[in-house]
Short mmCIF file of C-alpha atoms in Angstrom, two decimals:
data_model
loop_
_atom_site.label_atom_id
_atom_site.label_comp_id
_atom_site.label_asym_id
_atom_site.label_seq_id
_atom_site.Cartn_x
_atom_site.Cartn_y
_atom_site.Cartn_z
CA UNK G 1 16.95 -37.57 13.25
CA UNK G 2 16.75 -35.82 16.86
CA UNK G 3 18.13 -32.51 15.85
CA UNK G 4 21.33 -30.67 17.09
CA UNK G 5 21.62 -31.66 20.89
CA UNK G 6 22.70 -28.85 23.30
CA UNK G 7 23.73 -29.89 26.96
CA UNK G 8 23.04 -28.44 29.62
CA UNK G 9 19.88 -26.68 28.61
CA UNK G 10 20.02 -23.95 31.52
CA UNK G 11 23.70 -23.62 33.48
CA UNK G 12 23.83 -21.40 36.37
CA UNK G 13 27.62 -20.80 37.87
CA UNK G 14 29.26 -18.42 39.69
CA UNK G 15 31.87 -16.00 38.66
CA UNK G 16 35.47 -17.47 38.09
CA UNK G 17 34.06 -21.05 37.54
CA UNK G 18 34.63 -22.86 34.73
CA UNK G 19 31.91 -23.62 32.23
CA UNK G 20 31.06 -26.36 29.31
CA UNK G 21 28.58 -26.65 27.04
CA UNK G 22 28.08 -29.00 25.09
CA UNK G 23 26.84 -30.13 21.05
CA UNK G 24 25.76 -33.01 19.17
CA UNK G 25 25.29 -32.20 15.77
CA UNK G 26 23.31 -34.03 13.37
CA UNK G 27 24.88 -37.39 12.04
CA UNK G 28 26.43 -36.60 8.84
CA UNK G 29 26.98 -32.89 8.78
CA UNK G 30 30.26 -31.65 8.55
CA UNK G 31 30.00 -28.35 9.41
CA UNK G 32 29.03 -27.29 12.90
CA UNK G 33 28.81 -23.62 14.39
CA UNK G 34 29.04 -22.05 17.85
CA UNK G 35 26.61 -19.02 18.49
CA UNK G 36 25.86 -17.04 21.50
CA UNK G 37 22.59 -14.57 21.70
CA UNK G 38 22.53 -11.60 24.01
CA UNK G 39 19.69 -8.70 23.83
CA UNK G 40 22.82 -6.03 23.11
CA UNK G 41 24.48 -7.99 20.42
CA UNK G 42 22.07 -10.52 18.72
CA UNK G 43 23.10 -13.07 17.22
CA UNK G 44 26.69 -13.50 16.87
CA UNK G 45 29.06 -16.37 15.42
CA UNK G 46 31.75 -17.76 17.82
CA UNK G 47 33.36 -20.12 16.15
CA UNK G 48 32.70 -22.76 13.16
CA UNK G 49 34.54 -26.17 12.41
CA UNK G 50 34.43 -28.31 9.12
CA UNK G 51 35.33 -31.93 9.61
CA UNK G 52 36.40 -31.27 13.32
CA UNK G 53 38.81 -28.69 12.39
CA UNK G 54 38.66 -25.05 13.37
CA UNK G 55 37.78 -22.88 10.22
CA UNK G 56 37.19 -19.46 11.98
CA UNK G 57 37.02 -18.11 15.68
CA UNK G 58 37.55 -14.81 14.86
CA UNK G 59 34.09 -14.23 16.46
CA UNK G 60 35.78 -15.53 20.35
CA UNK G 61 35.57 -12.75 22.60
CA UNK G 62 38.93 -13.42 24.47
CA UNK G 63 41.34 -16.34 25.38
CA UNK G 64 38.63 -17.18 28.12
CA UNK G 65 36.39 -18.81 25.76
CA UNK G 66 37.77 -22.21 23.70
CA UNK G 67 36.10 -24.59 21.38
CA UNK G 68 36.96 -28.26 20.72
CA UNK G 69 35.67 -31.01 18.19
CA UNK G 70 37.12 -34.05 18.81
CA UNK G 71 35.12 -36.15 16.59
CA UNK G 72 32.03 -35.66 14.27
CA UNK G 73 29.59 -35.73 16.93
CA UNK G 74 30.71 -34.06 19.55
CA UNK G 75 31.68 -30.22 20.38
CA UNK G 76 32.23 -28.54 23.55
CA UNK G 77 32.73 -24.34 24.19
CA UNK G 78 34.54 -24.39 27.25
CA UNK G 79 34.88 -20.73 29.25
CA UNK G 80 37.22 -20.35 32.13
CA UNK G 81 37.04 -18.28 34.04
CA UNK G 82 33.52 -17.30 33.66
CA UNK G 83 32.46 -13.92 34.07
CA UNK G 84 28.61 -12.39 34.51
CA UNK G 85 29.28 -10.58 30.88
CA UNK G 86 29.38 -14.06 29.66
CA UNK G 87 25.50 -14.83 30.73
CA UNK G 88 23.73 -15.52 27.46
CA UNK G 89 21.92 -17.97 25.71
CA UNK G 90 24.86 -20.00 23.48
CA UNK G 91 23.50 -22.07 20.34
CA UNK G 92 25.30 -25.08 18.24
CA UNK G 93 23.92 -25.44 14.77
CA UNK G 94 25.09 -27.89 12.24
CA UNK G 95 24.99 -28.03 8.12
CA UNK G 96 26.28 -30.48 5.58
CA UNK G 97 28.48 -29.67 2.30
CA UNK G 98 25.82 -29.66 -0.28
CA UNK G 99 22.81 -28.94 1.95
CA UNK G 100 22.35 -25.45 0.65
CA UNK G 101 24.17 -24.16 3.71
CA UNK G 102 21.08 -24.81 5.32
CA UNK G 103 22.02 -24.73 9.11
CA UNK G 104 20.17 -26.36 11.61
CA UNK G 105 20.34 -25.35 15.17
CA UNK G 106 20.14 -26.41 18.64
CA UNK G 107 18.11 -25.13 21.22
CA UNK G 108 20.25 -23.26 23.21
CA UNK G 109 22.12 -23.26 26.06
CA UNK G 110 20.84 -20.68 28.49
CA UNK G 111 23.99 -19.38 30.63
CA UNK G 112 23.60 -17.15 34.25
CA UNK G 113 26.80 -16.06 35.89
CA UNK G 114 26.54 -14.49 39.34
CA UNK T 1 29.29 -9.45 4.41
CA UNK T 2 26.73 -8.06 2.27
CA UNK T 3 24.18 -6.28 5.14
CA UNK T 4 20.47 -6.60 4.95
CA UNK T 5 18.07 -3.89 6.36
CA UNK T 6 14.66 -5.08 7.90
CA UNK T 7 11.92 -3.50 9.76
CA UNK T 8 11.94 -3.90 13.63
CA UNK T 9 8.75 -5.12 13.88
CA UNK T 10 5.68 -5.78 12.39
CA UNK T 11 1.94 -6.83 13.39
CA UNK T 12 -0.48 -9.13 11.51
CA UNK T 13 -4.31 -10.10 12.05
CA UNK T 14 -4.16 -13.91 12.00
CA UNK T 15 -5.97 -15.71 9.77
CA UNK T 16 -4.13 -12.88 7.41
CA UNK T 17 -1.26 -13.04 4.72
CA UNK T 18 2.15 -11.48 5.83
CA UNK T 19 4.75 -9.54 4.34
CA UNK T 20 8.15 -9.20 5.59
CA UNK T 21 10.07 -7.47 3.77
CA UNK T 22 14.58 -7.18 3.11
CA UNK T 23 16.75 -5.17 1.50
CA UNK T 24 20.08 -6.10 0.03
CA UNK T 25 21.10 -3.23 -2.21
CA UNK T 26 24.60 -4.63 -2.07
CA UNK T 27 24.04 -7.95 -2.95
CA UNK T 28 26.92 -9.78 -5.24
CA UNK T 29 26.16 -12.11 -7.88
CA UNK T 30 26.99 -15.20 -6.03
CA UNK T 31 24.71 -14.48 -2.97
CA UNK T 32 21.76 -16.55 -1.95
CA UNK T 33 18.92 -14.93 0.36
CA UNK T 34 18.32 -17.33 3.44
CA UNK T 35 15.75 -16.81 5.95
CA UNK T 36 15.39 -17.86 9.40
CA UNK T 37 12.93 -17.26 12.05
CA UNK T 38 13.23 -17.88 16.03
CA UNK T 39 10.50 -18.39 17.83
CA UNK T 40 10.28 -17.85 21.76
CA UNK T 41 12.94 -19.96 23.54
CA UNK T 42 14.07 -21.61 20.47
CA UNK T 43 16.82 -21.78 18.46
CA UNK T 44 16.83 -19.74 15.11
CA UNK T 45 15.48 -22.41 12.18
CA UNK T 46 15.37 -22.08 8.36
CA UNK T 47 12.23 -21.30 6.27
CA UNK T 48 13.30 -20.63 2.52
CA UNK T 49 15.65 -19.49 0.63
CA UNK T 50 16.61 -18.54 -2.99
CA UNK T 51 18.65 -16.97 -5.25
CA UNK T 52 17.02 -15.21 -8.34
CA UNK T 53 13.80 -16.85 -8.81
CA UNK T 54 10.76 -16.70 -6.69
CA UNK T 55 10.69 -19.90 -4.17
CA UNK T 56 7.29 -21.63 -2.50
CA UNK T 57 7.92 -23.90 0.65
CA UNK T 58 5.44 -25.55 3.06
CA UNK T 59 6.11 -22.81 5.03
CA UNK T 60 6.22 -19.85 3.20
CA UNK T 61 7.27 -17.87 -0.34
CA UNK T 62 9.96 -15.99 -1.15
CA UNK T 63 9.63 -13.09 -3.96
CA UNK T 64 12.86 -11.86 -5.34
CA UNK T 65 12.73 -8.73 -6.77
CA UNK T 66 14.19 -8.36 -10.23
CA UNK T 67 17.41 -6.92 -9.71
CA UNK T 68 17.44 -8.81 -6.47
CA UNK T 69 17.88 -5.76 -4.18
CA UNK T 70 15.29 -6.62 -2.19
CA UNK T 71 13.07 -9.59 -1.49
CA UNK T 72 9.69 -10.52 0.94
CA UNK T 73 8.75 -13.44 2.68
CA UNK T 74 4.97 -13.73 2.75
CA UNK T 75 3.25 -16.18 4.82
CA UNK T 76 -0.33 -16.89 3.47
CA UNK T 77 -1.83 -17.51 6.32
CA UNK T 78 -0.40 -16.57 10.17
CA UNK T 79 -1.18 -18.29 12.56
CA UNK T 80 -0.01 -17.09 16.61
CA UNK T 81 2.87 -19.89 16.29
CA UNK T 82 4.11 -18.26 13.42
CA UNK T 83 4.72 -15.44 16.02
CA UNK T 84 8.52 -15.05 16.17
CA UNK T 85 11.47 -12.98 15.17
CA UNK T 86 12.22 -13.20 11.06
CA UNK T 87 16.26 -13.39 10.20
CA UNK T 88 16.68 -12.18 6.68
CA UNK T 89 20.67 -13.16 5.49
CA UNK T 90 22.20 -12.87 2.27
CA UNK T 91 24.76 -16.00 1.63
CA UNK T 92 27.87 -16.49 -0.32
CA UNK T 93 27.55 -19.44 -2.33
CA UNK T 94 29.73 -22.28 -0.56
CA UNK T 95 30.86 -19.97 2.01
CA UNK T 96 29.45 -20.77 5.63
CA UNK T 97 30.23 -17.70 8.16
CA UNK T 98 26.81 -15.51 7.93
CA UNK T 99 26.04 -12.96 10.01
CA UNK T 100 22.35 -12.20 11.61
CA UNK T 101 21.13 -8.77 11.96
CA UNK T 102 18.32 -7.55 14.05
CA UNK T 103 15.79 -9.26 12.38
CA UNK T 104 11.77 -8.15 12.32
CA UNK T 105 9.87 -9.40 15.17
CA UNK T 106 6.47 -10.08 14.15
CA UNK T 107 3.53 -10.06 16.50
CA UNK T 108 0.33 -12.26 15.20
CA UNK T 109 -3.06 -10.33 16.79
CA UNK T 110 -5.76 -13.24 17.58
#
């Protein structure tokens, strides 16, 4: 299998655009995660879906930042408008129901707003 | 979430066995201990993980203390890839939302 699949790998935008990144998971998982990684805050959940359903975005920063699964193998964190606070690396991981909740992650999505 | 206390960082000879050790004192009954490590530039990805007995992997081992308060991932050998930042997490059974902490980053001396 070729692993969670993050695109774009690096995304450079300007302030007030919008911005997508995207997720693949890995064929037959039914859970998949959004993270996003920033030196002052670690590691910190965004959002996770189970069977393309929204479980818990509790972890979204503000109504700038949305999340979409329309099918099993393929997500997309959408942020409009962008804002340089937003620059971070974002990661997608994936895990299946009876896998030991063994996720598996992407890697990364490195995002620079000017 | 239960929270899990690790040192900052740590430095091993390679060549060497490591020990990395996690602290739980409020772990529940129903919690596994998962660990994760991210190397440079790459996403976080899973190394072992266990719930009350001790666990051996390709990778690494896992030592559970007793009353499971605490628990060490040793690496026999490190090597410089095994250079990276180690995620200790305590999981719910069944439940999926986990939250990393700091993590240890350990430094493998040539």
């Amino acid at each position: 299998d070729a692993g969670v699949i993050q695109s774009p790998r690096h995304e450079v935008t300007e302030m007030g655009q919008e911005v997508t990144l995207r997720c693949k998971p890995i064929s037959g998982h039914d859970y998949l995660f959004w993270y996003r990684q920033t030196m002052m805050r670690g590691l910190e959940l965004l959002i996770y879906f189970n069977n393309n359903v929204p479980i818990d975005d509790s972890g979204m920063p503000e109504d700038r930042f949305s999340a979409k699964m329309p099918n099993a193998s393929f997500s997309t964190l959408k942020i409009q408008p962008s804002e340089p606070r937003d620059s971070a690396v974002y990661f997608c991981a994936s895990s299946r129901t009876g896998g030991s909740d063994i996720q598996y992650f992407g890697a990364g999505t490195r995002l620079s707003v000017l | 979430d239960a929270k899990t206390t690790q040192p900052n960082s740590m430095e091993s000879n390679e060549e060497e066995p490591v020990h990395l050790p996690c602290n739980h004192s409020t772990i529940s009954g129903t919690d596994y201990i998962h660990w994760y490590r991210q190397l440079p530039s790459q996403g976080p990805e899973y190394v072992i993980h266990g719930l009350t007995s001790n666990v051996n992997n390709r990778m690494a081992s896992l030592a559970i203390a007793e009353d499971r308060k605490s628990s060490t991932l040793i690496l026999h050998r490190a090597t410089l890839r095994d250079a990276a930042v180690y995620y200790c997490i305590l999981r719910t059974g069944g439940y999926q939302k986990v939250t990393f902490g700091t993590g240890t980053k350990l430094q493998v001396i040539p």
